[in-house]
Tab-separated table of N, CA and C and ligand atoms in Angstrom:
chain	number	residue	atom	x	y	z
A	1	UNK	N	-90.174	-114.847	-0.966
A	1	UNK	CA	-88.674	-114.554	-0.248
A	1	UNK	C	-88.039	-113.533	-1.363
A	2	UNK	N	-87.852	-112.514	-0.570
A	2	UNK	CA	-86.555	-111.651	-1.807
A	2	UNK	C	-85.235	-112.377	-2.061
A	3	UNK	N	-84.672	-111.970	-3.109
A	3	UNK	CA	-83.554	-112.594	-3.528
A	3	UNK	C	-82.566	-111.949	-2.385
A	4	UNK	N	-82.690	-111.016	-2.252
A	4	UNK	CA	-81.329	-110.253	-1.159
A	4	UNK	C	-82.258	-109.837	-0.383
A	5	UNK	N	-81.336	-109.685	1.086
A	5	UNK	CA	-82.445	-109.062	1.982
A	5	UNK	C	-82.568	-107.544	1.868
A	6	UNK	N	-81.607	-106.810	1.116
A	6	UNK	CA	-81.572	-105.216	0.681
A	6	UNK	C	-81.822	-104.901	-0.770
A	7	UNK	N	-82.771	-104.099	-0.965
A	7	UNK	CA	-83.261	-103.689	-2.132
A	7	UNK	C	-82.274	-102.496	-2.854
A	8	UNK	N	-82.032	-101.337	-1.930
A	8	UNK	CA	-81.320	-100.766	-2.482
A	8	UNK	C	-80.924	-99.349	-1.480
A	9	UNK	N	-80.218	-98.362	-1.805
A	9	UNK	CA	-80.261	-97.179	-0.898
A	9	UNK	C	-81.570	-96.592	-0.846
A	10	UNK	N	-81.979	-96.260	0.457
A	10	UNK	CA	-83.245	-95.658	0.571
A	10	UNK	C	-83.082	-93.987	0.992
A	11	UNK	N	-82.025	-94.167	1.531
A	11	UNK	CA	-81.489	-92.294	2.255
A	11	UNK	C	-80.568	-92.262	2.585
A	12	UNK	N	-80.153	-91.138	3.109
A	12	UNK	CA	-78.841	-90.874	3.864
A	12	UNK	C	-78.954	-89.692	4.743
A	13	UNK	N	-78.877	-90.420	5.915
A	13	UNK	CA	-79.343	-89.488	6.878
A	13	UNK	C	-78.525	-88.252	8.059
A	14	UNK	N	-78.744	-87.348	7.517
A	14	UNK	CA	-77.448	-86.215	7.819
A	14	UNK	C	-77.781	-85.362	9.104
A	15	UNK	N	-77.176	-85.471	10.238
A	15	UNK	CA	-77.394	-84.748	11.443
A	15	UNK	C	-77.282	-83.317	11.277
A	16	UNK	N	-78.077	-82.415	11.543
A	16	UNK	CA	-78.097	-81.409	11.669
A	16	UNK	C	-78.306	-80.362	12.742
A	17	UNK	N	-77.830	-79.000	12.986
A	17	UNK	CA	-78.472	-78.251	14.140
A	17	UNK	C	-79.603	-77.574	14.128
A	18	UNK	N	-79.372	-77.075	12.819
A	18	UNK	CA	-80.533	-76.066	12.310
A	18	UNK	C	-81.017	-76.677	10.879
A	19	UNK	N	-82.362	-77.068	11.225
A	19	UNK	CA	-83.032	-77.785	10.022
A	19	UNK	C	-83.088	-76.884	8.929
A	20	UNK	N	-84.043	-75.978	9.290
A	20	UNK	CA	-84.494	-74.455	8.177
A	20	UNK	C	-83.130	-74.068	7.354
A	21	UNK	N	-81.988	-74.046	8.254
A	21	UNK	CA	-80.801	-73.728	7.531
A	21	UNK	C	-80.191	-74.435	6.545
A	22	UNK	N	-80.455	-75.847	7.031
A	22	UNK	CA	-79.601	-77.149	6.188
A	22	UNK	C	-80.846	-77.322	4.898
A	23	UNK	N	-82.093	-77.237	5.185
A	23	UNK	CA	-82.921	-77.135	4.098
A	23	UNK	C	-82.521	-76.315	3.061
A	24	UNK	N	-82.355	-75.000	3.617
A	24	UNK	CA	-82.015	-73.871	2.316
A	24	UNK	C	-80.754	-74.145	1.331
A	25	UNK	N	-79.838	-74.756	2.440
A	25	UNK	CA	-78.848	-75.314	1.424
A	25	UNK	C	-79.028	-76.409	0.266
A	26	UNK	N	-79.809	-77.341	0.823
A	26	UNK	CA	-80.081	-78.201	-0.134
A	26	UNK	C	-81.011	-77.444	-1.335
A	27	UNK	N	-81.989	-76.648	-0.813
A	27	UNK	CA	-82.688	-76.144	-2.162
A	27	UNK	C	-81.990	-75.525	-2.919
A	28	UNK	N	-80.764	-74.679	-2.366
A	28	UNK	CA	-79.942	-73.965	-3.247
A	28	UNK	C	-79.336	-74.842	-4.536
A	29	UNK	N	-79.510	-76.094	-4.125
A	29	UNK	CA	-78.939	-76.975	-5.035
A	29	UNK	C	-79.886	-77.564	-5.996
A	30	UNK	N	-81.167	-77.176	-5.486
A	30	UNK	CA	-82.543	-78.053	-6.519
A	30	UNK	C	-83.173	-78.618	-5.641
A	31	UNK	N	-83.140	-79.021	-4.480
A	31	UNK	CA	-83.522	-80.070	-3.482
A	31	UNK	C	-84.750	-79.612	-3.485
A	32	UNK	N	-85.575	-80.725	-3.657
A	32	UNK	CA	-87.032	-80.843	-3.364
A	32	UNK	C	-87.601	-81.015	-2.225
A	33	UNK	N	-87.937	-80.279	-1.074
A	33	UNK	CA	-88.773	-80.917	-0.060
A	33	UNK	C	-89.871	-81.618	0.338
A	34	UNK	N	-89.820	-82.825	0.543
A	34	UNK	CA	-90.883	-83.569	0.368
A	34	UNK	C	-91.837	-83.799	1.509
A	35	UNK	N	-91.229	-83.329	2.680
A	35	UNK	CA	-91.877	-83.444	4.132
A	35	UNK	C	-91.249	-83.413	5.311
A	36	UNK	N	-91.721	-82.502	6.293
A	36	UNK	CA	-91.290	-82.630	7.685
A	36	UNK	C	-91.855	-83.766	8.409
A	37	UNK	N	-91.344	-84.137	9.863
A	37	UNK	CA	-91.942	-85.044	10.339
A	37	UNK	C	-91.360	-84.998	11.718
A	38	UNK	N	-91.789	-84.854	12.888
A	38	UNK	CA	-91.454	-85.074	14.209
A	38	UNK	C	-91.458	-86.413	14.466
A	39	UNK	N	-90.383	-87.202	14.942
A	39	UNK	CA	-90.218	-88.902	15.393
A	39	UNK	C	-89.783	-88.623	16.600
A	40	UNK	N	-90.616	-88.638	17.535
A	40	UNK	CA	-90.457	-88.549	19.126
A	40	UNK	C	-89.833	-89.575	19.854
A	41	UNK	N	-89.907	-91.145	18.891
A	41	UNK	CA	-89.540	-92.300	19.547
A	41	UNK	C	-87.749	-92.239	19.157
A	42	UNK	N	-87.770	-91.558	18.123
A	42	UNK	CA	-85.978	-91.251	17.838
A	42	UNK	C	-85.497	-89.855	18.748
A	43	UNK	N	-86.433	-89.065	19.078
A	43	UNK	CA	-85.845	-87.899	19.770
A	43	UNK	C	-85.586	-86.793	18.486
A	44	UNK	N	-85.849	-86.619	17.418
A	44	UNK	CA	-85.631	-85.848	15.879
A	44	UNK	C	-87.230	-85.429	15.460
A	45	UNK	N	-86.552	-84.103	14.987
A	45	UNK	CA	-87.559	-83.597	13.689
A	45	UNK	C	-86.847	-83.679	12.496
A	46	UNK	N	-87.531	-84.410	11.390
A	46	UNK	CA	-86.898	-84.855	9.903
A	46	UNK	C	-87.200	-83.995	8.840
A	47	UNK	N	-86.422	-83.747	8.003
A	47	UNK	CA	-86.941	-83.088	6.754
A	47	UNK	C	-86.727	-84.372	5.700
A	48	UNK	N	-87.497	-84.644	4.681
A	48	UNK	CA	-87.006	-85.627	3.590
A	48	UNK	C	-86.874	-84.752	2.643
A	49	UNK	N	-85.753	-84.994	1.662
A	49	UNK	CA	-85.658	-84.018	0.391
A	49	UNK	C	-85.334	-84.782	-0.878
A	50	UNK	N	-85.202	-84.609	-1.744
A	50	UNK	CA	-84.920	-85.604	-3.150
A	50	UNK	C	-84.030	-84.583	-4.053
A	51	UNK	N	-82.555	-84.931	-4.233
A	51	UNK	CA	-81.704	-84.293	-4.876
A	51	UNK	C	-81.251	-85.141	-5.860
A	52	UNK	N	-81.311	-84.732	-6.988
A	52	UNK	CA	-80.678	-85.653	-8.047
A	52	UNK	C	-81.182	-87.316	-7.999
A	53	UNK	N	-82.306	-87.300	-7.663
A	53	UNK	CA	-82.645	-88.816	-7.370
A	53	UNK	C	-82.603	-89.294	-6.090
A	54	UNK	N	-81.605	-88.946	-5.398
A	54	UNK	CA	-81.372	-88.965	-4.277
A	54	UNK	C	-81.793	-88.697	-2.912
A	55	UNK	N	-82.279	-89.309	-2.005
A	55	UNK	CA	-83.162	-89.118	-0.862
A	55	UNK	C	-82.291	-88.625	0.463
A	56	UNK	N	-82.373	-87.435	0.863
A	56	UNK	CA	-81.697	-87.095	2.018
A	56	UNK	C	-82.630	-86.924	3.169
A	57	UNK	N	-82.272	-87.310	4.118
A	57	UNK	CA	-83.196	-87.189	5.617
A	57	UNK	C	-82.103	-86.319	6.400
A	58	UNK	N	-82.863	-85.191	6.670
A	58	UNK	CA	-82.124	-84.349	7.816
A	58	UNK	C	-82.417	-84.774	9.012
A	59	UNK	N	-81.784	-84.534	9.871
A	59	UNK	CA	-82.307	-84.935	11.031
A	59	UNK	C	-81.669	-83.788	12.379
A	60	UNK	N	-82.615	-83.399	13.256
A	60	UNK	CA	-82.565	-82.097	14.090
A	60	UNK	C	-83.326	-82.552	15.439
A	61	UNK	N	-82.301	-82.647	16.372
A	61	UNK	CA	-82.647	-83.128	17.572
A	61	UNK	C	-83.992	-82.327	17.947
A	62	UNK	N	-84.765	-83.126	18.848
A	62	UNK	CA	-85.767	-82.017	19.443
A	62	UNK	C	-85.353	-81.570	20.466
A	63	UNK	N	-84.426	-82.389	21.503
A	63	UNK	CA	-83.790	-81.469	22.514
A	63	UNK	C	-82.647	-81.759	22.527
A	64	UNK	N	-81.725	-80.750	22.264
A	64	UNK	CA	-80.308	-80.650	22.066
A	64	UNK	C	-79.620	-81.205	23.147
A	65	UNK	N	-80.153	-81.019	24.263
A	65	UNK	CA	-79.476	-81.686	25.543
A	65	UNK	C	-79.818	-83.091	25.832
A	66	UNK	N	-80.828	-83.906	25.085
A	66	UNK	CA	-80.856	-85.025	25.379
A	66	UNK	C	-79.702	-86.083	25.590
A	67	UNK	N	-79.737	-87.210	26.015
A	67	UNK	CA	-78.623	-88.014	26.620
A	67	UNK	C	-78.109	-88.584	25.520
A	68	UNK	N	-79.006	-88.986	24.782
A	68	UNK	CA	-78.667	-90.222	23.421
A	68	UNK	C	-79.160	-89.720	22.165
A	69	UNK	N	-79.135	-90.709	21.051
A	69	UNK	CA	-79.472	-90.206	19.621
A	69	UNK	C	-78.686	-89.167	19.023
A	70	UNK	N	-79.582	-88.550	18.408
A	70	UNK	CA	-78.615	-87.708	17.317
A	70	UNK	C	-78.097	-86.511	18.145
A	71	UNK	N	-78.745	-85.878	18.852
A	71	UNK	CA	-78.115	-84.720	19.751
A	71	UNK	C	-76.690	-85.288	20.664
A	72	UNK	N	-76.804	-86.447	21.041
A	72	UNK	CA	-75.416	-87.231	21.558
A	72	UNK	C	-74.739	-87.194	20.360
A	73	UNK	N	-74.571	-87.456	19.179
A	73	UNK	CA	-74.131	-87.650	17.628
A	73	UNK	C	-73.433	-86.476	17.769
A	74	UNK	N	-74.496	-85.060	17.912
A	74	UNK	CA	-73.882	-83.785	17.355
A	74	UNK	C	-72.891	-83.508	18.317
A	75	UNK	N	-72.922	-83.520	19.866
A	75	UNK	CA	-71.982	-83.288	20.690
A	75	UNK	C	-70.813	-83.831	20.466
A	76	UNK	N	-70.850	-85.054	20.023
A	76	UNK	CA	-69.439	-85.735	19.879
A	76	UNK	C	-68.929	-86.015	18.786
A	77	UNK	N	-69.866	-85.739	17.735
A	77	UNK	CA	-68.964	-85.629	16.124
A	77	UNK	C	-69.031	-84.902	15.799
A	78	UNK	N	-69.978	-84.145	16.036
A	78	UNK	CA	-70.589	-82.675	14.844
A	78	UNK	C	-71.500	-83.216	13.873
A	79	UNK	N	-72.012	-82.040	13.262
A	79	UNK	CA	-72.992	-82.247	12.031
A	79	UNK	C	-72.318	-83.005	11.099
A	80	UNK	N	-72.892	-84.058	10.313
A	80	UNK	CA	-72.645	-84.615	9.215
A	80	UNK	C	-73.418	-86.031	9.073
A	81	UNK	N	-72.821	-86.983	8.128
A	81	UNK	CA	-73.547	-87.970	7.738
A	81	UNK	C	-73.808	-88.897	8.845
A	82	UNK	N	-75.071	-89.074	9.344
A	82	UNK	CA	-75.321	-89.909	10.513
A	82	UNK	C	-75.762	-91.060	10.293
A	83	UNK	N	-76.210	-91.770	9.305
A	83	UNK	CA	-76.645	-93.161	8.578
A	83	UNK	C	-76.601	-93.106	7.437
A	84	UNK	N	-76.565	-94.583	7.302
A	84	UNK	CA	-77.408	-95.062	5.729
A	84	UNK	C	-78.311	-95.678	5.708
A	85	UNK	N	-79.285	-95.139	4.783
A	85	UNK	CA	-80.225	-96.211	5.209
A	85	UNK	C	-80.738	-97.267	3.723
A	86	UNK	N	-81.109	-98.244	3.979
A	86	UNK	CA	-81.476	-99.375	2.743
A	86	UNK	C	-82.770	-99.634	3.270
A	87	UNK	N	-83.515	-100.149	1.885
A	87	UNK	CA	-84.606	-100.520	1.598
A	87	UNK	C	-84.403	-102.019	1.794
A	88	UNK	N	-85.446	-102.478	2.698
A	88	UNK	CA	-85.726	-104.015	2.912
A	88	UNK	C	-87.237	-104.300	2.685
A	89	UNK	N	-87.336	-105.298	1.511
A	89	UNK	CA	-88.483	-105.684	1.372
A	89	UNK	C	-89.368	-106.575	2.318
A	90	UNK	N	-88.445	-107.079	3.234
A	90	UNK	CA	-89.277	-107.583	4.350
A	90	UNK	C	-87.707	-107.939	5.282
A	91	UNK	N	-88.711	-106.924	6.515
A	91	UNK	CA	-87.122	-106.109	7.511
A	91	UNK	C	-86.951	-107.546	8.120
A	92	UNK	N	-87.894	-108.394	8.828
A	92	UNK	CA	-87.600	-109.740	9.492
A	92	UNK	C	-86.661	-110.248	9.260
A	93	UNK	N	-86.849	-110.703	8.045
A	93	UNK	CA	-85.931	-111.484	6.843
A	93	UNK	C	-84.484	-111.167	6.491
A	94	UNK	N	-84.208	-109.837	6.810
A	94	UNK	CA	-83.453	-109.355	6.404
A	94	UNK	C	-82.526	-109.338	8.161
A	95	UNK	N	-83.458	-109.186	9.114
A	95	UNK	CA	-82.811	-109.359	10.384
A	95	UNK	C	-82.298	-110.868	10.418
A	96	UNK	N	-83.128	-111.750	9.932
A	96	UNK	CA	-82.912	-113.226	10.483
A	96	UNK	C	-81.300	-113.457	9.831
A	97	UNK	N	-81.293	-113.101	8.517
A	97	UNK	CA	-79.874	-113.276	7.645
A	97	UNK	C	-78.901	-112.498	8.435
A	98	UNK	N	-78.682	-111.376	8.850
A	98	UNK	CA	-77.777	-110.647	9.744
A	98	UNK	C	-77.623	-111.440	11.232
A	99	UNK	N	-78.573	-111.844	11.897
A	99	UNK	CA	-78.628	-112.655	12.834
A	99	UNK	C	-77.748	-114.073	12.601
A	100	UNK	N	-77.629	-114.751	11.233
A	100	UNK	CA	-77.243	-116.022	11.269
A	100	UNK	C	-75.820	-115.768	10.946
A	101	UNK	N	-75.431	-114.229	10.313
A	101	UNK	CA	-74.020	-113.990	10.397
A	101	UNK	C	-73.499	-113.364	11.839
A	102	UNK	N	-74.167	-113.174	12.977
A	102	UNK	CA	-73.839	-112.904	14.236
A	102	UNK	C	-73.889	-111.514	14.437
A	103	UNK	N	-74.988	-110.665	13.400
A	103	UNK	CA	-75.130	-109.051	13.741
A	103	UNK	C	-76.453	-109.100	14.219
A	104	UNK	N	-76.885	-108.589	15.539
A	104	UNK	CA	-77.942	-108.258	16.083
A	104	UNK	C	-78.261	-106.625	16.052
A	105	UNK	N	-79.677	-106.534	15.656
A	105	UNK	CA	-79.863	-104.896	15.553
A	105	UNK	C	-79.910	-104.276	17.033
A	106	UNK	N	-79.280	-102.851	16.955
A	106	UNK	CA	-79.501	-102.200	18.107
A	106	UNK	C	-80.539	-101.991	18.767
A	107	UNK	N	-80.968	-101.304	19.703
A	107	UNK	CA	-82.103	-100.530	20.256
A	107	UNK	C	-83.329	-101.671	20.285
A	108	UNK	N	-83.158	-102.951	20.597
A	108	UNK	CA	-84.039	-103.653	20.565
A	108	UNK	C	-85.242	-104.139	19.189
A	109	UNK	N	-84.011	-104.099	17.943
A	109	UNK	CA	-84.694	-104.584	17.157
A	109	UNK	C	-85.746	-103.474	16.164
A	110	UNK	N	-86.464	-104.010	15.471
A	110	UNK	CA	-87.171	-103.328	14.642
A	110	UNK	C	-88.474	-102.680	15.837
A	111	UNK	N	-88.565	-101.333	15.043
A	111	UNK	CA	-89.639	-100.677	15.664
A	111	UNK	C	-89.969	-99.438	14.288
A	112	UNK	N	-91.078	-98.648	14.866
A	112	UNK	CA	-91.485	-97.515	13.845
A	112	UNK	C	-90.667	-96.567	13.705
A	113	UNK	N	-90.498	-96.464	12.690
A	113	UNK	CA	-89.637	-94.725	11.901
A	113	UNK	C	-90.280	-93.887	11.428
A	114	UNK	N	-89.408	-92.940	10.471
A	114	UNK	CA	-90.390	-91.943	10.085
A	114	UNK	C	-91.086	-92.681	8.685
A	115	UNK	N	-92.086	-91.815	8.472
A	115	UNK	CA	-93.061	-92.099	7.188
A	115	UNK	C	-93.871	-92.941	7.430
A	116	UNK	N	-93.980	-93.607	8.838
A	116	UNK	CA	-94.981	-94.762	9.182
A	116	UNK	C	-93.979	-95.969	8.598
A	117	UNK	N	-92.684	-96.175	8.405
A	117	UNK	CA	-91.807	-97.598	8.275
A	117	UNK	C	-91.475	-97.828	9.318
A	118	UNK	N	-91.541	-99.571	9.369
A	118	UNK	CA	-90.661	-100.290	10.404
A	118	UNK	C	-89.352	-100.199	10.015
A	119	UNK	N	-88.246	-100.020	10.962
A	119	UNK	CA	-86.892	-99.843	10.995
A	119	UNK	C	-86.238	-100.416	11.899
A	120	UNK	N	-85.208	-100.559	11.325
A	120	UNK	CA	-83.710	-101.483	12.436
A	120	UNK	C	-82.706	-100.618	12.147
A	121	UNK	N	-81.734	-100.639	13.305
A	121	UNK	CA	-80.734	-100.097	13.121
A	121	UNK	C	-79.685	-100.752	13.459
A	122	UNK	N	-78.405	-100.744	12.750
A	122	UNK	CA	-77.138	-101.924	12.913
A	122	UNK	C	-76.168	-100.957	13.642
A	123	UNK	N	-75.466	-101.091	14.449
A	123	UNK	CA	-74.777	-100.429	15.453
A	123	UNK	C	-73.020	-100.237	14.667
A	124	UNK	N	-72.671	-99.041	14.563
A	124	UNK	CA	-71.071	-98.888	13.729
A	124	UNK	C	-70.633	-99.688	13.644
A	125	UNK	N	-70.234	-100.221	15.312
A	125	UNK	CA	-69.200	-101.183	15.619
A	125	UNK	C	-69.220	-102.482	15.034
A	126	UNK	N	-70.697	-102.405	14.219
A	126	UNK	CA	-71.129	-103.910	13.749
A	126	UNK	C	-70.654	-104.108	12.290
A	127	UNK	N	-70.732	-102.444	11.973
A	127	UNK	CA	-70.393	-102.138	10.008
A	127	UNK	C	-69.511	-101.304	9.738
A	128	UNK	N	-68.404	-101.446	10.201
A	128	UNK	CA	-67.418	-100.810	9.939
A	128	UNK	C	-67.326	-99.262	10.249
A	129	UNK	N	-67.897	-98.542	11.282
A	129	UNK	CA	-67.880	-97.318	11.399
A	129	UNK	C	-69.259	-96.227	11.239
A	130	UNK	N	-70.118	-97.067	10.325
A	130	UNK	CA	-71.402	-96.307	9.679
A	130	UNK	C	-72.472	-97.056	10.640
A	131	UNK	N	-73.427	-96.024	11.169
A	131	UNK	CA	-74.710	-96.601	11.499
A	131	UNK	C	-75.760	-96.845	10.158
A	132	UNK	N	-76.388	-98.218	10.390
A	132	UNK	CA	-76.919	-98.466	8.892
A	132	UNK	C	-78.571	-98.705	9.673
A	133	UNK	N	-79.189	-98.054	8.931
A	133	UNK	CA	-80.772	-98.206	9.235
A	133	UNK	C	-81.339	-99.317	8.047
A	134	UNK	N	-82.400	-99.946	8.637
A	134	UNK	CA	-82.854	-100.678	7.094
A	134	UNK	C	-84.101	-100.693	7.254
A	135	UNK	N	-84.654	-99.991	6.343
A	135	UNK	CA	-86.063	-99.698	6.388
A	135	UNK	C	-86.873	-100.337	5.354
A	136	UNK	N	-88.343	-100.654	6.008
A	136	UNK	CA	-88.979	-101.801	5.110
A	136	UNK	C	-89.939	-101.060	4.364
A	137	UNK	N	-89.795	-101.238	2.954
A	137	UNK	CA	-90.458	-100.518	2.038
A	137	UNK	C	-91.047	-102.176	1.145
A	138	UNK	N	-92.194	-102.063	1.377
A	138	UNK	CA	-93.196	-103.235	0.716
A	138	UNK	C	-92.662	-103.236	-1.089
A	139	UNK	N	-92.625	-104.210	-1.718
A	139	UNK	CA	-92.722	-104.412	-3.106
A	139	UNK	C	-93.730	-104.030	-3.661
B	201	ZN	ZN1	-83.081	-92.701	8.076
């Protein structure tokens, strides 16, 4: 059993309208592009970059007119920080700790996410205003 439900910051998710343009801006700062991936279950195309030891996940909606998800976020709040992702060695255990605190994950709980990881999201209403992602990272 892990000492703590969360092991550290996994990445910062940033909603963008134009993935290539955003990649260019981070590249100009020396970011390294780690890869691109479509995540149809979340309705997004993502780029993972690393900059100064920080991982950045850029998220562009696959369909800008989609009713929910990043497309809706962009319409309602504009481009910007979308979520903070924390690594959990044991996602089920982390969700159990949250459940004991009366916090339930949104969207039906744990599900497949980018990079083949299992992820869960905590609604901003439960976390002081920022969407939190927990992604399972095996030790
Ligand atoms: Zn993420």
